[in-house]
Amino acid sequence: MPKNLYSDIYHILKGEIDSNVYPPKTILPGEEDLSERFSVTRNTIRRALKKLQSDGLVYTVKGRGVVVLEPIVDNRVIFSAANHFGFQDLMSFPQNKFIKKLTTKVLEFKEVEIDDKLSKHTSFTVGDMAYYVERLRMVNGKAMALDTSYFRKESIPDLSLVNAQGSIYQYIRDEQLFKIAAARSVASVETVTDKESKLLDLNEANCVGALKKYVYTDLGNLFECTETKYVPNHFSLVGFESY
């Protein structure tokens, strides 16, 4: 049986929404019908539908079912602070159909010991070993974001440069290391540094968007601290709340 089957179902249903198999304002088939179609439990279907809802594609209406929402229009790259699928998840947003290619360039990969300064930055414990990964994110060939990440080695003991060049989150899922359970994010705008000015395609911008994210396993362990600096006029940080 494929791993992370709910993710596969999510991508299938998302593709059907994007291609108007299920146009805006229509109701998706019920959980029972979807369970039968994909030969999975209703709980697996719920997880896929929850992901669709977190992306702002659908909403559950009590007594009616899961309705497809009308899309919003935005000419910038849409991303979510709650993302736990990694950089490639930018392609999951229908507004990002203009993205033809996403690539990652690893600028630095090394092991570091957490000292007092890094402990304050990452919230890891002094003496912990961590992987430091610096990655330049390219969208359609342009350098649009710079990630600086610390991953607790205890949680991901065999992380490699090859994994960092791909998707570290996919590596975690493929190796079944743990479940990514929660993230705490802080967004701000900061004055651009000389390094960011050299690396990013900022044009005339003198500031960068900044998103700092702390990510937890399902056992409550903090395993990642990532700070992303991105070109502010090319990205839209979005969230979706249901009421």
mmCIF file of C-alpha atoms in Angstrom:
data_model
loop_
_atom_site.group_PDB
_atom_site.id
_atom_site.type_symbol
_atom_site.label_atom_id
_atom_site.label_comp_id
_atom_site.label_asym_id
_atom_site.label_seq_id
_atom_site.Cartn_x
_atom_site.Cartn_y
_atom_site.Cartn_z
ATOM 1 C CA MET A 1 0.000 0.000 0.000
ATOM 2 C CA PRO A 2 1.429 3.461 -0.871
ATOM 3 C CA LYS A 3 2.721 5.577 1.990
ATOM 4 C CA ASN A 4 0.817 8.674 3.058
ATOM 5 C CA LEU A 5 -2.226 7.641 1.057
ATOM 6 C CA TYR A 6 -4.220 10.637 2.257
ATOM 7 C CA SER A 7 -1.667 12.848 0.489
ATOM 8 C CA ASP A 8 -2.188 10.959 -2.771
ATOM 9 C CA ILE A 9 -5.959 11.336 -2.428
ATOM 10 C CA TYR A 10 -5.542 15.038 -1.680
ATOM 11 C CA HIS A 11 -3.545 15.569 -4.884
ATOM 12 C CA ILE A 12 -6.070 13.598 -6.968
ATOM 13 C CA LEU A 13 -9.038 15.580 -5.610
ATOM 14 C CA LYS A 14 -7.144 18.854 -5.921
ATOM 15 C CA GLY A 15 -6.388 18.037 -9.553
ATOM 16 C CA GLU A 16 -10.060 17.331 -10.172
ATOM 17 C CA ILE A 17 -11.016 20.656 -8.557
ATOM 18 C CA ASP A 18 -8.389 22.514 -10.630
ATOM 19 C CA SER A 19 -9.628 20.890 -13.855
ATOM 20 C CA ASN A 20 -13.289 21.645 -13.062
ATOM 21 C CA VAL A 21 -14.341 18.042 -12.591
ATOM 22 C CA TYR A 22 -15.764 19.639 -9.444
ATOM 23 C CA PRO A 23 -16.444 23.292 -10.367
ATOM 24 C CA PRO A 24 -16.814 26.055 -7.757
ATOM 25 C CA LYS A 25 -19.949 25.836 -5.582
ATOM 26 C CA THR A 26 -20.440 22.117 -6.247
ATOM 27 C CA ILE A 27 -20.482 19.449 -3.537
ATOM 28 C CA LEU A 28 -17.796 16.762 -3.421
ATOM 29 C CA PRO A 29 -18.901 13.127 -3.068
ATOM 30 C CA GLY A 30 -19.499 12.090 0.532
ATOM 31 C CA GLU A 31 -16.926 10.412 2.765
ATOM 32 C CA GLU A 32 -18.508 7.000 2.258
ATOM 33 C CA ASP A 33 -18.417 7.305 -1.533
ATOM 34 C CA LEU A 34 -14.823 8.554 -1.490
ATOM 35 C CA SER A 35 -13.797 5.776 0.902
ATOM 36 C CA GLU A 36 -15.234 3.227 -1.506
ATOM 37 C CA ARG A 37 -13.635 4.896 -4.528
ATOM 38 C CA PHE A 38 -10.126 4.937 -3.022
ATOM 39 C CA SER A 39 -10.497 1.770 -0.896
ATOM 40 C CA VAL A 40 -9.431 3.551 2.300
ATOM 41 C CA THR A 41 -10.983 4.384 5.661
ATOM 42 C CA ARG A 42 -13.156 7.417 6.195
ATOM 43 C CA ASN A 43 -10.484 8.781 8.518
ATOM 44 C CA THR A 44 -8.021 8.817 5.602
ATOM 45 C CA ILE A 45 -10.587 10.673 3.495
ATOM 46 C CA ARG A 46 -11.090 13.201 6.304
ATOM 47 C CA ARG A 47 -7.353 13.913 6.387
ATOM 48 C CA ALA A 48 -7.315 14.568 2.637
ATOM 49 C CA LEU A 49 -10.360 16.840 2.896
ATOM 50 C CA LYS A 50 -8.807 18.678 5.838
ATOM 51 C CA LYS A 51 -5.747 19.442 3.692
ATOM 52 C CA LEU A 52 -7.981 20.720 0.878
ATOM 53 C CA GLN A 53 -9.771 22.955 3.384
ATOM 54 C CA SER A 54 -6.519 24.278 4.858
ATOM 55 C CA ASP A 55 -5.559 25.321 1.303
ATOM 56 C CA GLY A 56 -8.809 27.265 1.006
ATOM 57 C CA LEU A 57 -10.157 25.047 -1.775
ATOM 58 C CA VAL A 58 -13.184 23.594 0.014
ATOM 59 C CA TYR A 59 -15.305 24.096 3.113
ATOM 60 C CA THR A 60 -17.453 21.654 5.072
ATOM 61 C CA VAL A 61 -21.061 22.791 5.374
ATOM 62 C CA LYS A 62 -23.023 20.945 8.055
ATOM 63 C CA GLY A 63 -25.955 19.115 6.563
ATOM 64 C CA ARG A 64 -24.757 19.639 2.987
ATOM 65 C CA GLY A 65 -21.247 18.250 2.613
ATOM 66 C CA VAL A 66 -17.933 19.582 1.341
ATOM 67 C CA VAL A 67 -18.413 22.477 -1.062
ATOM 68 C CA VAL A 68 -15.815 23.725 -3.560
ATOM 69 C CA LEU A 69 -15.053 27.409 -2.950
ATOM 70 C CA GLU A 70 -14.688 30.018 -5.666
ATOM 71 C CA PRO A 71 -10.967 30.738 -6.235
ATOM 72 C CA ILE A 72 -9.278 34.031 -5.404
ATOM 73 C CA VAL A 73 -7.100 35.916 -7.888
ATOM 74 C CA ASP A 74 -3.546 36.927 -6.950
ATOM 75 C CA ASN A 75 -0.619 37.470 -9.322
ATOM 76 C CA ARG A 76 1.970 36.657 -6.663
ATOM 77 C CA VAL A 77 3.259 33.340 -5.327
ATOM 78 C CA ILE A 78 0.818 32.064 -2.701
ATOM 79 C CA PHE A 79 2.216 30.231 0.312
ATOM 80 C CA SER A 80 1.035 29.225 3.762
ATOM 81 C CA ALA A 81 2.903 29.471 7.068
ATOM 82 C CA ALA A 82 1.188 26.227 8.083
ATOM 83 C CA ASN A 83 2.779 24.292 5.212
ATOM 84 C CA HIS A 84 4.237 20.928 6.275
ATOM 85 C CA PHE A 85 4.854 19.543 2.800
ATOM 86 C CA GLY A 86 7.900 21.682 1.986
ATOM 87 C CA PHE A 87 8.905 24.024 -0.846
ATOM 88 C CA GLN A 88 7.295 21.900 -3.557
ATOM 89 C CA ASP A 89 3.899 22.480 -1.925
ATOM 90 C CA LEU A 90 3.814 25.887 -3.621
ATOM 91 C CA MET A 91 2.598 23.970 -6.660
ATOM 92 C CA SER A 92 -0.472 22.794 -4.752
ATOM 93 C CA PHE A 93 -2.120 26.218 -4.818
ATOM 94 C CA PRO A 94 -4.266 26.729 -7.930
ATOM 95 C CA GLN A 95 -3.263 30.422 -7.941
ATOM 96 C CA ASN A 96 0.334 29.327 -8.538
ATOM 97 C CA LYS A 97 -0.318 27.703 -11.898
ATOM 98 C CA PHE A 98 2.135 30.176 -13.474
ATOM 99 C CA ILE A 99 5.010 28.394 -11.673
ATOM 100 C CA LYS A 100 6.754 26.187 -14.222
ATOM 101 C CA LYS A 101 9.820 25.179 -12.231
ATOM 102 C CA LEU A 102 10.899 25.092 -8.584
ATOM 103 C CA THR A 103 14.548 24.393 -7.786
ATOM 104 C CA THR A 104 16.680 24.428 -4.659
ATOM 105 C CA LYS A 105 20.373 25.296 -4.392
ATOM 106 C CA VAL A 106 22.053 24.178 -1.164
ATOM 107 C CA LEU A 107 24.546 26.877 -0.173
ATOM 108 C CA GLU A 108 25.731 25.254 3.048
ATOM 109 C CA PHE A 109 25.239 21.952 4.851
ATOM 110 C CA LYS A 110 27.062 21.118 8.077
ATOM 111 C CA GLU A 111 26.709 19.779 11.607
ATOM 112 C CA VAL A 112 26.819 22.279 14.459
ATOM 113 C CA GLU A 113 26.686 22.070 18.233
ATOM 114 C CA ILE A 114 24.056 24.245 19.836
ATOM 115 C CA ASP A 115 25.692 26.868 22.037
ATOM 116 C CA ASP A 116 24.001 29.510 24.141
ATOM 117 C CA LYS A 117 23.506 31.898 21.214
ATOM 118 C CA LEU A 118 22.050 29.209 18.938
ATOM 119 C CA SER A 119 19.864 27.917 21.778
ATOM 120 C CA LYS A 120 18.239 31.329 22.043
ATOM 121 C CA HIS A 121 17.756 31.439 18.271
ATOM 122 C CA THR A 122 16.426 27.900 17.780
ATOM 123 C CA SER A 123 15.048 26.976 21.236
ATOM 124 C CA PHE A 124 17.117 23.762 21.054
ATOM 125 C CA THR A 125 19.002 22.717 24.188
ATOM 126 C CA VAL A 126 22.629 23.770 24.666
ATOM 127 C CA GLY A 127 24.819 20.803 23.697
ATOM 128 C CA ASP A 128 22.368 19.392 21.117
ATOM 129 C CA MET A 129 23.798 18.518 17.721
ATOM 130 C CA ALA A 130 21.984 19.917 14.711
ATOM 131 C CA TYR A 131 22.248 20.082 10.948
ATOM 132 C CA TYR A 132 22.584 23.617 9.621
ATOM 133 C CA VAL A 133 21.162 23.918 6.105
ATOM 134 C CA GLU A 134 21.144 27.063 4.004
ATOM 135 C CA ARG A 135 19.101 26.836 0.814
ATOM 136 C CA LEU A 136 18.350 29.264 -1.997
ATOM 137 C CA ARG A 137 14.862 28.766 -3.426
ATOM 138 C CA MET A 138 14.366 29.428 -7.124
ATOM 139 C CA VAL A 139 10.987 30.070 -8.758
ATOM 140 C CA ASN A 140 11.019 29.934 -12.561
ATOM 141 C CA GLY A 141 14.792 30.474 -12.447
ATOM 142 C CA LYS A 142 14.735 33.503 -10.133
ATOM 143 C CA ALA A 143 16.128 33.510 -6.586
ATOM 144 C CA MET A 144 13.011 34.304 -4.553
ATOM 145 C CA ALA A 145 13.701 33.009 -1.036
ATOM 146 C CA LEU A 146 16.580 32.124 1.281
ATOM 147 C CA ASP A 147 16.051 29.455 3.962
ATOM 148 C CA THR A 148 18.356 29.033 6.947
ATOM 149 C CA SER A 149 17.392 25.934 8.893
ATOM 150 C CA TYR A 150 18.464 23.986 11.948
ATOM 151 C CA PHE A 151 17.313 20.359 12.226
ATOM 152 C CA ARG A 152 17.861 18.483 15.475
ATOM 153 C CA LYS A 153 20.181 15.579 14.662
ATOM 154 C CA GLU A 154 18.542 13.387 17.312
ATOM 155 C CA SER A 155 15.311 13.511 15.280
ATOM 156 C CA ILE A 156 16.929 13.107 11.833
ATOM 157 C CA PRO A 157 20.223 11.291 12.545
ATOM 158 C CA ASP A 158 21.158 10.411 8.942
ATOM 159 C CA LEU A 159 20.195 13.574 7.074
ATOM 160 C CA SER A 160 22.428 14.117 4.035
ATOM 161 C CA LEU A 161 23.201 16.811 1.510
ATOM 162 C CA VAL A 162 21.227 14.830 -1.077
ATOM 163 C CA ASN A 163 18.139 14.956 1.185
ATOM 164 C CA ALA A 164 18.600 18.696 1.635
ATOM 165 C CA GLN A 165 18.719 19.224 -2.131
ATOM 166 C CA GLY A 166 15.389 17.445 -2.424
ATOM 167 C CA SER A 167 12.594 17.630 0.126
ATOM 168 C CA ILE A 168 13.579 17.031 3.743
ATOM 169 C CA TYR A 169 9.906 16.646 4.674
ATOM 170 C CA GLN A 170 9.462 13.988 1.998
ATOM 171 C CA TYR A 171 12.552 12.224 3.341
ATOM 172 C CA ILE A 172 11.008 12.214 6.830
ATOM 173 C CA ARG A 173 7.801 10.685 5.452
ATOM 174 C CA ASP A 174 9.571 8.160 3.220
ATOM 175 C CA GLU A 175 11.768 6.931 6.075
ATOM 176 C CA GLN A 176 8.797 7.023 8.478
ATOM 177 C CA LEU A 177 10.950 8.811 11.064
ATOM 178 C CA PHE A 178 8.044 10.554 12.786
ATOM 179 C CA LYS A 179 4.879 12.486 12.054
ATOM 180 C CA ILE A 180 5.063 16.237 11.650
ATOM 181 C CA ALA A 181 2.413 17.414 14.073
ATOM 182 C CA ALA A 182 2.477 21.173 14.536
ATOM 183 C CA ALA A 183 4.279 24.404 13.717
ATOM 184 C CA ARG A 184 4.552 27.788 15.347
ATOM 185 C CA SER A 185 5.248 30.669 12.943
ATOM 186 C CA VAL A 186 6.162 34.338 13.284
ATOM 187 C CA ALA A 187 5.987 36.678 10.259
ATOM 188 C CA SER A 188 7.604 40.098 9.927
ATOM 189 C CA VAL A 189 9.304 42.477 7.488
ATOM 190 C CA GLU A 190 13.001 43.258 7.868
ATOM 191 C CA THR A 191 15.612 45.525 6.293
ATOM 192 C CA VAL A 192 17.580 43.600 3.686
ATOM 193 C CA THR A 193 21.147 42.564 4.542
ATOM 194 C CA ASP A 194 24.098 42.717 2.137
ATOM 195 C CA LYS A 195 24.065 38.928 1.823
ATOM 196 C CA GLU A 196 20.350 38.810 0.995
ATOM 197 C CA SER A 197 20.778 41.650 -1.485
ATOM 198 C CA LYS A 198 23.459 39.661 -3.322
ATOM 199 C CA LEU A 199 21.579 36.360 -3.337
ATOM 200 C CA LEU A 200 17.948 37.347 -3.938
ATOM 201 C CA ASP A 201 16.367 38.923 -7.020
ATOM 202 C CA LEU A 202 15.112 41.926 -5.057
ATOM 203 C CA ASN A 203 15.383 44.525 -7.852
ATOM 204 C CA GLU A 204 14.846 47.841 -6.024
ATOM 205 C CA ALA A 205 13.344 46.430 -2.824
ATOM 206 C CA ASN A 206 15.175 47.411 0.382
ATOM 207 C CA CYS A 207 13.374 44.940 2.646
ATOM 208 C CA VAL A 208 12.512 41.258 2.791
ATOM 209 C CA GLY A 209 9.596 39.304 4.133
ATOM 210 C CA ALA A 210 10.677 37.138 7.066
ATOM 211 C CA LEU A 211 9.000 33.982 8.329
ATOM 212 C CA LYS A 212 10.435 32.087 11.288
ATOM 213 C CA LYS A 213 8.971 28.646 11.869
ATOM 214 C CA TYR A 214 9.360 26.141 14.698
ATOM 215 C CA VAL A 215 8.172 22.624 13.812
ATOM 216 C CA TYR A 216 7.242 19.772 16.199
ATOM 217 C CA THR A 217 6.907 15.999 16.012
ATOM 218 C CA ASP A 218 3.775 14.215 17.212
ATOM 219 C CA LEU A 219 5.623 13.496 20.476
ATOM 220 C CA GLY A 220 5.973 17.210 21.136
ATOM 221 C CA ASN A 221 9.669 17.389 20.235
ATOM 222 C CA LEU A 222 10.915 20.529 18.531
ATOM 223 C CA PHE A 223 12.940 19.271 15.560
ATOM 224 C CA GLU A 224 13.241 22.247 13.203
ATOM 225 C CA CYS A 225 13.819 25.972 13.320
ATOM 226 C CA THR A 226 13.742 27.646 9.906
ATOM 227 C CA GLU A 227 13.953 31.308 9.000
ATOM 228 C CA THR A 228 12.875 32.203 5.471
ATOM 229 C CA LYS A 229 13.689 35.558 3.880
ATOM 230 C CA TYR A 230 11.719 36.177 0.702
ATOM 231 C CA VAL A 231 11.187 38.813 -1.969
ATOM 232 C CA PRO A 232 8.209 40.722 -0.494
ATOM 233 C CA ASN A 233 6.475 41.930 -3.647
ATOM 234 C CA HIS A 234 6.402 38.458 -5.214
ATOM 235 C CA PHE A 235 4.826 36.461 -2.371
ATOM 236 C CA SER A 236 1.501 36.456 -0.555
ATOM 237 C CA LEU A 237 1.352 34.793 2.856
ATOM 238 C CA VAL A 238 -2.147 33.339 3.152
ATOM 239 C CA GLY A 239 -4.215 31.605 5.765
ATOM 240 C CA PHE A 240 -7.654 30.034 5.703
ATOM 241 C CA GLU A 241 -9.958 30.021 8.708
ATOM 242 C CA SER A 242 -13.321 28.315 8.916
ATOM 243 C CA TYR A 243 -16.069 29.698 11.127
#
